Tab-separated table of C-alpha atoms (C1' of nucleotides) in Angstrom:
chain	number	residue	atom	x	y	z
A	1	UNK	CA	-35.238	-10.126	-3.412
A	2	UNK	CA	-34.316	-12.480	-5.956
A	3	UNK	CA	-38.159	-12.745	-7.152
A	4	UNK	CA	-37.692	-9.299	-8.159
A	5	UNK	CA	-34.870	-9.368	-10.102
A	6	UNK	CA	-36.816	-12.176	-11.730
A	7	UNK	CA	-39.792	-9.560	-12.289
A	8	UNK	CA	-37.722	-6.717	-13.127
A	9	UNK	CA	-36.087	-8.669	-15.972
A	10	UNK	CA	-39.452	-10.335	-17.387
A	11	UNK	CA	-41.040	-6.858	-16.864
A	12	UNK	CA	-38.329	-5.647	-19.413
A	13	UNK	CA	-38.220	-8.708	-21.641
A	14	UNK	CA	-34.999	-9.767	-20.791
A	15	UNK	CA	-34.097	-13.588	-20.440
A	16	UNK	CA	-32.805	-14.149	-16.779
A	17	UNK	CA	-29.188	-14.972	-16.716
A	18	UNK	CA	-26.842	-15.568	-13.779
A	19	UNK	CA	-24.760	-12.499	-14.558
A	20	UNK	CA	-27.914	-9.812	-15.469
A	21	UNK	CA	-29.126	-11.662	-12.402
A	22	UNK	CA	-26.100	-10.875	-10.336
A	23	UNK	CA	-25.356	-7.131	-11.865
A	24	UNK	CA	-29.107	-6.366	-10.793
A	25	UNK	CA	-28.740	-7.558	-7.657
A	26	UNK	CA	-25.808	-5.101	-7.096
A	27	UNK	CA	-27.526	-1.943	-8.677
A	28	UNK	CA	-30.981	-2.925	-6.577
A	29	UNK	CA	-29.331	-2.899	-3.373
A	30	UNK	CA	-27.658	0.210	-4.051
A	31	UNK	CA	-29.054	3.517	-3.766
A	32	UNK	CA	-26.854	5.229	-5.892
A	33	UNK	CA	-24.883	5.416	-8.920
A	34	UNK	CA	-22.016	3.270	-9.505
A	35	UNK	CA	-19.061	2.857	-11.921
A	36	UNK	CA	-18.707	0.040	-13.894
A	37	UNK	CA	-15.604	-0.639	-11.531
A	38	UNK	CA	-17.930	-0.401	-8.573
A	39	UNK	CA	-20.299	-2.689	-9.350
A	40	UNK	CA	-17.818	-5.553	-10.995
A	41	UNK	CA	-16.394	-5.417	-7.404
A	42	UNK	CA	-19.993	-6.304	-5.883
A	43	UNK	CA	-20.187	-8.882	-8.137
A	44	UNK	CA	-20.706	-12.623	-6.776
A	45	UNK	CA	-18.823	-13.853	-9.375
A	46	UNK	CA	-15.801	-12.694	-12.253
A	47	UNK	CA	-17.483	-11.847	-15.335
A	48	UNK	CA	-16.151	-11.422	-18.505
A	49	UNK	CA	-15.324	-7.124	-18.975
A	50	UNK	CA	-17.243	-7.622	-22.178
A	51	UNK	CA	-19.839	-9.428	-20.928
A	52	UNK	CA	-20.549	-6.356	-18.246
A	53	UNK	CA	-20.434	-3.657	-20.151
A	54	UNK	CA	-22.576	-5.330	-22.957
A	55	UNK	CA	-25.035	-6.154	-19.894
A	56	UNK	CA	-24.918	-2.208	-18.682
A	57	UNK	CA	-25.893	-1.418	-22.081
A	58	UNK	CA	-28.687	-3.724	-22.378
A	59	UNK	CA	-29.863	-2.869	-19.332
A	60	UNK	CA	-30.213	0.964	-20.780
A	61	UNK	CA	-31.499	-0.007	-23.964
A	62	UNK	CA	-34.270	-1.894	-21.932
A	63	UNK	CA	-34.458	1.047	-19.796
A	64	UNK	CA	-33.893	-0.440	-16.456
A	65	UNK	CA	-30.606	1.328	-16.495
A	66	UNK	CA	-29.904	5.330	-16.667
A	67	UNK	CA	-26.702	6.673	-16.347
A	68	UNK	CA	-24.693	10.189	-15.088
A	69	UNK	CA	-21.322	11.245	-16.142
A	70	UNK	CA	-19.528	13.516	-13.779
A	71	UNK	CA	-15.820	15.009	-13.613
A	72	UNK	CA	-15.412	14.864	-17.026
A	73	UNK	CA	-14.748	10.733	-17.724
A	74	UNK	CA	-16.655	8.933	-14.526
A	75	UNK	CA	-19.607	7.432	-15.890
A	76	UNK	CA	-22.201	5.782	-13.042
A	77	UNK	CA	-24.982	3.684	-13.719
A	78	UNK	CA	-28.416	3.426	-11.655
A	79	UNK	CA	-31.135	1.899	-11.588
A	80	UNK	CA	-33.997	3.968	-12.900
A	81	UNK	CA	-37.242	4.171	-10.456
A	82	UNK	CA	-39.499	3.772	-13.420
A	83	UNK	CA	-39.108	1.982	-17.156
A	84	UNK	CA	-38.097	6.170	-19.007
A	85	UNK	CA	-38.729	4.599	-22.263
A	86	UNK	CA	-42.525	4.746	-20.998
A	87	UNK	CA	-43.445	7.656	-19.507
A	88	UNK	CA	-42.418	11.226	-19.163
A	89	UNK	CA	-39.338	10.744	-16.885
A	90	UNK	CA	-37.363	12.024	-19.257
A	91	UNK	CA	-35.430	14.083	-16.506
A	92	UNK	CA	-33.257	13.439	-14.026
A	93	UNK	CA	-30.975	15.010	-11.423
A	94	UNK	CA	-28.229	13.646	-9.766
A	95	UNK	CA	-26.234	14.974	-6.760
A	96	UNK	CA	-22.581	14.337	-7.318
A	97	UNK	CA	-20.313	14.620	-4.048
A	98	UNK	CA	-17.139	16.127	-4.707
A	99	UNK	CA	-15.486	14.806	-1.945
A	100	UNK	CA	-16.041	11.245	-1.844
A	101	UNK	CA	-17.320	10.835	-5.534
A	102	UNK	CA	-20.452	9.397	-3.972
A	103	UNK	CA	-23.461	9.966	-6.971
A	104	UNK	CA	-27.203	9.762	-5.713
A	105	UNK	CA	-30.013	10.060	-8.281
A	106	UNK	CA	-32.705	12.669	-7.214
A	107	UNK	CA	-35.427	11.580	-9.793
A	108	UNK	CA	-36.943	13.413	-11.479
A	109	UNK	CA	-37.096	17.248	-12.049
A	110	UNK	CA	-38.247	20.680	-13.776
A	111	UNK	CA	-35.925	22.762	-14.640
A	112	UNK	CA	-37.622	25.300	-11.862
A	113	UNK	CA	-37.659	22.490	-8.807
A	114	UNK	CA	-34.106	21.550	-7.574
A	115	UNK	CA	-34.414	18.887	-4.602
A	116	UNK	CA	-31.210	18.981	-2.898
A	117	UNK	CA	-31.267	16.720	0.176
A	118	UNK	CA	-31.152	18.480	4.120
A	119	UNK	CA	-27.237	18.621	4.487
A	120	UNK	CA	-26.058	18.481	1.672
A	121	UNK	CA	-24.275	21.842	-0.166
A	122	UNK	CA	-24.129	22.226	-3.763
A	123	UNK	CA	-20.861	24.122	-5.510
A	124	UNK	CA	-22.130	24.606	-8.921
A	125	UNK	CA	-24.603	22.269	-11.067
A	126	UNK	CA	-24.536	21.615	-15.035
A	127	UNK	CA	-27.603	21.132	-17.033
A	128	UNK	CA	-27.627	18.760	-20.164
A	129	UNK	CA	-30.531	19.539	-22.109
A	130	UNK	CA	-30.573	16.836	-25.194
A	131	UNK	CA	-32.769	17.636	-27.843
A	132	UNK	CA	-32.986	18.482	-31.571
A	133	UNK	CA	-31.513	22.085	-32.692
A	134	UNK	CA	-33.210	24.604	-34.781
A	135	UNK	CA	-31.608	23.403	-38.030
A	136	UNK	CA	-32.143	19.363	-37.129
A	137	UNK	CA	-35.926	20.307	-36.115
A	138	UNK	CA	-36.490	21.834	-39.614
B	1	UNK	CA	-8.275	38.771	-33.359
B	2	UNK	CA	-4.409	38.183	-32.375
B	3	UNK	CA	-4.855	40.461	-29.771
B	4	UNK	CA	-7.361	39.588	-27.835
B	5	UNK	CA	-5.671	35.898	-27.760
B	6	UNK	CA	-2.767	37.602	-26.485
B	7	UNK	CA	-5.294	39.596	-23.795
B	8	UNK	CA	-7.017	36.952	-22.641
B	9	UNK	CA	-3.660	34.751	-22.295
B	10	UNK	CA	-2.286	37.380	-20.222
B	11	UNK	CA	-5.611	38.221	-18.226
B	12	UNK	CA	-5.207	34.638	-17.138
B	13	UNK	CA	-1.522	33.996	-16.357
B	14	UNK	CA	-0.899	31.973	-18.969
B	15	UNK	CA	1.947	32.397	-21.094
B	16	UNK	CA	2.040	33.157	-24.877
B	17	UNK	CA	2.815	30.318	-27.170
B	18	UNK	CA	1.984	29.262	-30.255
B	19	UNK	CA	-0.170	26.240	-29.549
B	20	UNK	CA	-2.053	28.517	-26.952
B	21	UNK	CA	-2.870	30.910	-29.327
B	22	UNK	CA	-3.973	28.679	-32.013
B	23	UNK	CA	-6.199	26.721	-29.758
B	24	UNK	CA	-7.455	29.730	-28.198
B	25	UNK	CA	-8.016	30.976	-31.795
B	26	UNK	CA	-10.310	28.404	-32.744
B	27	UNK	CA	-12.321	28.080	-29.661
B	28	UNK	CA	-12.882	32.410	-29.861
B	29	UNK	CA	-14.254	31.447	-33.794
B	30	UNK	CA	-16.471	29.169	-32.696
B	31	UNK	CA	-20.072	29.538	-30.428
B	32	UNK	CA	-19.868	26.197	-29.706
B	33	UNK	CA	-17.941	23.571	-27.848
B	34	UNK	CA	-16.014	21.026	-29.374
B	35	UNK	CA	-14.345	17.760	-28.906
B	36	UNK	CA	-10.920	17.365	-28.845
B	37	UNK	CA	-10.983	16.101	-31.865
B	38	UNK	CA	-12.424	19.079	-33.936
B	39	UNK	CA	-10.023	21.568	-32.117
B	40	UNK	CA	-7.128	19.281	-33.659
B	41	UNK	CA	-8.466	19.578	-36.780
B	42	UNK	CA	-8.873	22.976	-36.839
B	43	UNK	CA	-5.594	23.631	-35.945
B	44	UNK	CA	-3.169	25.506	-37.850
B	45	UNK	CA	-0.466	23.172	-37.204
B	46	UNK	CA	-0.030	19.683	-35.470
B	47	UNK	CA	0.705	19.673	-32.124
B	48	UNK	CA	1.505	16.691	-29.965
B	49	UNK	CA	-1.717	15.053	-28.800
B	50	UNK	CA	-0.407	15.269	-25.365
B	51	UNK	CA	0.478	18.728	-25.763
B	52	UNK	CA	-3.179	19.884	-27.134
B	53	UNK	CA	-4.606	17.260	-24.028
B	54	UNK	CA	-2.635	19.027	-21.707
B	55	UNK	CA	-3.255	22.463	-22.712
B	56	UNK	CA	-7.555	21.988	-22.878
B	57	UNK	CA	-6.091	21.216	-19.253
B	58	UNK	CA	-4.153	24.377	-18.421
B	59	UNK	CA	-7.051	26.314	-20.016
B	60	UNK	CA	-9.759	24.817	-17.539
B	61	UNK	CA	-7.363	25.159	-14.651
B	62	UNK	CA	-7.196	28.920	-15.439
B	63	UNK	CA	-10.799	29.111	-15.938
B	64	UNK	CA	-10.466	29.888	-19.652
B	65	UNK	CA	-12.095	26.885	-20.920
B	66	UNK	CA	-15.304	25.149	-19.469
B	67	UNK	CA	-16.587	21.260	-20.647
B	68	UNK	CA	-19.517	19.304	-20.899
B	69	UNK	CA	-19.846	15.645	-21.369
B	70	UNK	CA	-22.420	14.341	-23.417
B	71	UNK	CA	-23.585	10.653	-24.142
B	72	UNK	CA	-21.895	9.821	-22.013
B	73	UNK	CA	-18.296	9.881	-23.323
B	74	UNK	CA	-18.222	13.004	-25.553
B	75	UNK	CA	-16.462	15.387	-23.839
B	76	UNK	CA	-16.762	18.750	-25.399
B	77	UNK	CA	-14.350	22.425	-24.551
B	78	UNK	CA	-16.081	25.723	-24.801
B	79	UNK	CA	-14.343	29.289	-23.976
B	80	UNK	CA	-15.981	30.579	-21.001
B	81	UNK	CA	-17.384	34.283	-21.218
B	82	UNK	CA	-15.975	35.219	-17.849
B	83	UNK	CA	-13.180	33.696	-15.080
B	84	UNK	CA	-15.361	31.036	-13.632
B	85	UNK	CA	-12.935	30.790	-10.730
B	86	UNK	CA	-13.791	34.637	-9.858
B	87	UNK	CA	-17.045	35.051	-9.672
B	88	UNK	CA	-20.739	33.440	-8.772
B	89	UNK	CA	-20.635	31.673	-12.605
B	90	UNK	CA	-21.262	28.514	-11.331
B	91	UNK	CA	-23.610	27.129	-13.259
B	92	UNK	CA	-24.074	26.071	-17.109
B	93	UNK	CA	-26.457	25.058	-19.288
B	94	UNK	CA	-25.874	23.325	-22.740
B	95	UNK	CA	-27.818	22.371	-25.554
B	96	UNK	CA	-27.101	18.686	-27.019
B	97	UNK	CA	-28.413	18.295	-30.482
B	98	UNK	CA	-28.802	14.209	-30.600
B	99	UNK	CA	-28.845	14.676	-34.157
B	100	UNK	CA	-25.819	16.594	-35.287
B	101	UNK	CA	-24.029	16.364	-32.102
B	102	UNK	CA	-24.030	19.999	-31.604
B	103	UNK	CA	-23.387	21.873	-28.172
B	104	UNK	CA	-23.672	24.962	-27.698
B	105	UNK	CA	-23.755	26.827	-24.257
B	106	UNK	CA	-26.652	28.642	-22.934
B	107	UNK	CA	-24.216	30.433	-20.288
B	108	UNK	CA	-25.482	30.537	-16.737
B	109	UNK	CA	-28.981	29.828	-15.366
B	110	UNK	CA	-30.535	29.438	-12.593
B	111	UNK	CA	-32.531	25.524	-12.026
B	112	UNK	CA	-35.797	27.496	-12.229
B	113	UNK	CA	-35.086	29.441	-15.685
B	114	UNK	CA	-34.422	27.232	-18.523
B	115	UNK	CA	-33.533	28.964	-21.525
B	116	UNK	CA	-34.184	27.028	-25.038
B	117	UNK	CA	-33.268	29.080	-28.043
B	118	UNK	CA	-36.170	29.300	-30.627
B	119	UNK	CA	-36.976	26.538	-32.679
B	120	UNK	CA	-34.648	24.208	-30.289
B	121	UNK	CA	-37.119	21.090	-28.914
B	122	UNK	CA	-35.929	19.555	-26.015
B	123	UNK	CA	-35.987	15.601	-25.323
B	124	UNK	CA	-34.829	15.608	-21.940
B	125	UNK	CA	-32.307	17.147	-19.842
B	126	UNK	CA	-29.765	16.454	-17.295
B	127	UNK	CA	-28.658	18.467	-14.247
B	128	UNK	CA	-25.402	17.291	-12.718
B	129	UNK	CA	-24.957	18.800	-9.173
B	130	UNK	CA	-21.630	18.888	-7.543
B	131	UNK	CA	-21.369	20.008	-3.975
B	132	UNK	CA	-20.665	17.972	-0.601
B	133	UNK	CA	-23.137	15.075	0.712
B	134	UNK	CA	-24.213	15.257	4.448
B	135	UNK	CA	-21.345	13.111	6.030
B	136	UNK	CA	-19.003	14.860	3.491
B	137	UNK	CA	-20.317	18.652	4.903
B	138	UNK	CA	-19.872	17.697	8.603
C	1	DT	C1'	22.689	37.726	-23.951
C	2	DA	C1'	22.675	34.514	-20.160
C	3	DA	C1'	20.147	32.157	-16.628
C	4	DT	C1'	15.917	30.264	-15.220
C	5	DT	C1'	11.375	28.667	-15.824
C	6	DT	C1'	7.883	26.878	-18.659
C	7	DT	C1'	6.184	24.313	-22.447
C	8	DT	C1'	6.550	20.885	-25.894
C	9	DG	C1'	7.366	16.395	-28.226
C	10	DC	C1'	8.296	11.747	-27.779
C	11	DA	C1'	8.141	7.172	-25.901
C	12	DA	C1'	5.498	4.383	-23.485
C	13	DC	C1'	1.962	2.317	-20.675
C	14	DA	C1'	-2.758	1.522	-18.492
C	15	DA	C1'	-7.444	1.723	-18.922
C	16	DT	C1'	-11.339	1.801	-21.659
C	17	DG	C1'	-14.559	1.129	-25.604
C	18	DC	C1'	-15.628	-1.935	-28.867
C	19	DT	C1'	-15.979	-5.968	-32.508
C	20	DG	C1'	-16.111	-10.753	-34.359
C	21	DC	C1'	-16.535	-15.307	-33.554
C	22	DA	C1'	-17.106	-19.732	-31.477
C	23	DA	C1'	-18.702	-21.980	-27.199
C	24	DA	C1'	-22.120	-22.109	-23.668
C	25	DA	C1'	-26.449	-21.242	-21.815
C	26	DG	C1'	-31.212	-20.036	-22.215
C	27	DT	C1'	-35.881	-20.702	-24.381
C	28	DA	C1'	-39.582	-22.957	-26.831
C	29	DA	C1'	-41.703	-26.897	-29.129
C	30	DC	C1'	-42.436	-31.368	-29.136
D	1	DG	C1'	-36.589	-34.446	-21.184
D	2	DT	C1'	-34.781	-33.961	-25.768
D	3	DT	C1'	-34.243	-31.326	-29.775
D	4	DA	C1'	-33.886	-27.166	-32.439
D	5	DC	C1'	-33.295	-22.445	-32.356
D	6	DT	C1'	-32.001	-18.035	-30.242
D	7	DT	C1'	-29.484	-15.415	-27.077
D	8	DT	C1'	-25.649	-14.583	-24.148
D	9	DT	C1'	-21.003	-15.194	-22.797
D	10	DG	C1'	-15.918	-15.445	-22.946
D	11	DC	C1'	-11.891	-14.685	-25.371
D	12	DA	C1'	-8.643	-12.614	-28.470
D	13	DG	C1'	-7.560	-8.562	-30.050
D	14	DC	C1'	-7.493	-3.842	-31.687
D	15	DA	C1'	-8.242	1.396	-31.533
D	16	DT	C1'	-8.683	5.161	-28.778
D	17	DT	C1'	-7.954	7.769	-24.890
D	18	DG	C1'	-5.912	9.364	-20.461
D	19	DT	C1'	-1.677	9.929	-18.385
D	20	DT	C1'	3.319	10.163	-16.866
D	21	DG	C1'	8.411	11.056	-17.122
D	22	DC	C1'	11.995	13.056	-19.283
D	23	DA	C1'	14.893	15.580	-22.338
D	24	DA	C1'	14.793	19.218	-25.915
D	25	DA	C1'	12.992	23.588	-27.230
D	26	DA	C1'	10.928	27.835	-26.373
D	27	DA	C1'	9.546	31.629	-23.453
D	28	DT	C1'	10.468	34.771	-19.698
D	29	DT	C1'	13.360	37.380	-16.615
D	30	DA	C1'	17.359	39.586	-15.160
DNA sequence: TAATTTTTGCAACAATGCTGCAAAAGTAAC
DNA sequence: GTTACTTTTGCAGCATTGTTGCAAAAATTA
């Protein structure tokens, strides 16, 4: 496991430090999205607030990292499946439970494919299309 | 103009004052959604921050007023066209300009009909679903 | 107009987002 | 390994935002 943290952060040309070590660790053995909150509490050790949320954002800029925000202010971090500066995985879904807050990343998706998992009942979904508008695309 | 502020006030319970029906004013100008912060400063007068906060509120509670968030901390207010609470509405899709910062609402859609306005290029999108999880449906 | 309910403004606090800077740790070259 | 250089971390601190409680003001109802 901890070979490939080691990998993941080489892979994304990031120097290996004990708390991008330990903040990976958290997010690898997770399979969904966590707060900031969330994963500070898996933490082996107290880090500096600054310190994580400078890592979560290095972590996205390296794109090792995507993130969801749902109910308004609750922003979740996971770990993406693939590096989405690379390739086309410029989409994701994410099924947010209302109940329990619980946030689990679908993947990828079109627009005309929604993979909602056996059980699971959706109230109402929100599309965020980010892009360029007619007058910025001029 | 006044009176269908005063209309849709009293379509949705909500009584008639004058911060209601200024903010209500200058969400019915606009096509867009807006922060906080531009509904403030298009304001007639200044209200207490934790009055305008609490009315965006009162206005979502009553189904007036939908939001969005986008990267991840913008959160953005946009008149509905009808009582979400009533009917099937459940769904929205917004365009995020990266550029300007724009959003505008696309109204409802379906996952399997995205609608881009013309000369709008996409970058990627986001679908936030919010429903129950398995153990949360039992 | 009086009585009752609702809304507003103010004070105040907690949580969060963020910056600058110096210390500590990591990396590379010898 | 030691040295020199680069990157990361921790800390202090500030601005913004989300939120509550309460009393004053406004709106509604009778």
């Amino acid at each position: 496991m901890s070979k490939s943290i080691k990998e993941l952060l080489r892979v994304h040309k990031l120097n290996k430090t004990p708390c991008r070590a330990d903040m990976l660790g958290v997010l690898i053995e997770t399979d969904r999205a966590l707060s900031e909150q969330e994963i500070k509490e898996q933490l082996a050790y107290d880090y500096d607030r600054v310190t994580v949320f400078r890592t979560l954002r290095t972590f996205i800029d390296a794109g090792l990292v995507h993130h969801v925000t749902v109910n308004m202010h609750e922003v979740k971090y996971a770990l993406s499946k693939r590096d989405s500066r690379q390739n086309g995985d410029n989409a994701h879904a994410h099924f947010h439970c209302e109940t329990c807050g619980q946030v689990v990343c679908l993947g990828s998706f079109s627009p005309d494919e929604a993979v909602i998992p056996e059980h699971f009942s959706v109230k109402d979904y929100e599309l965020i299309i980010n892009g360029l508008c007619a007058k910025c695309n001029a």
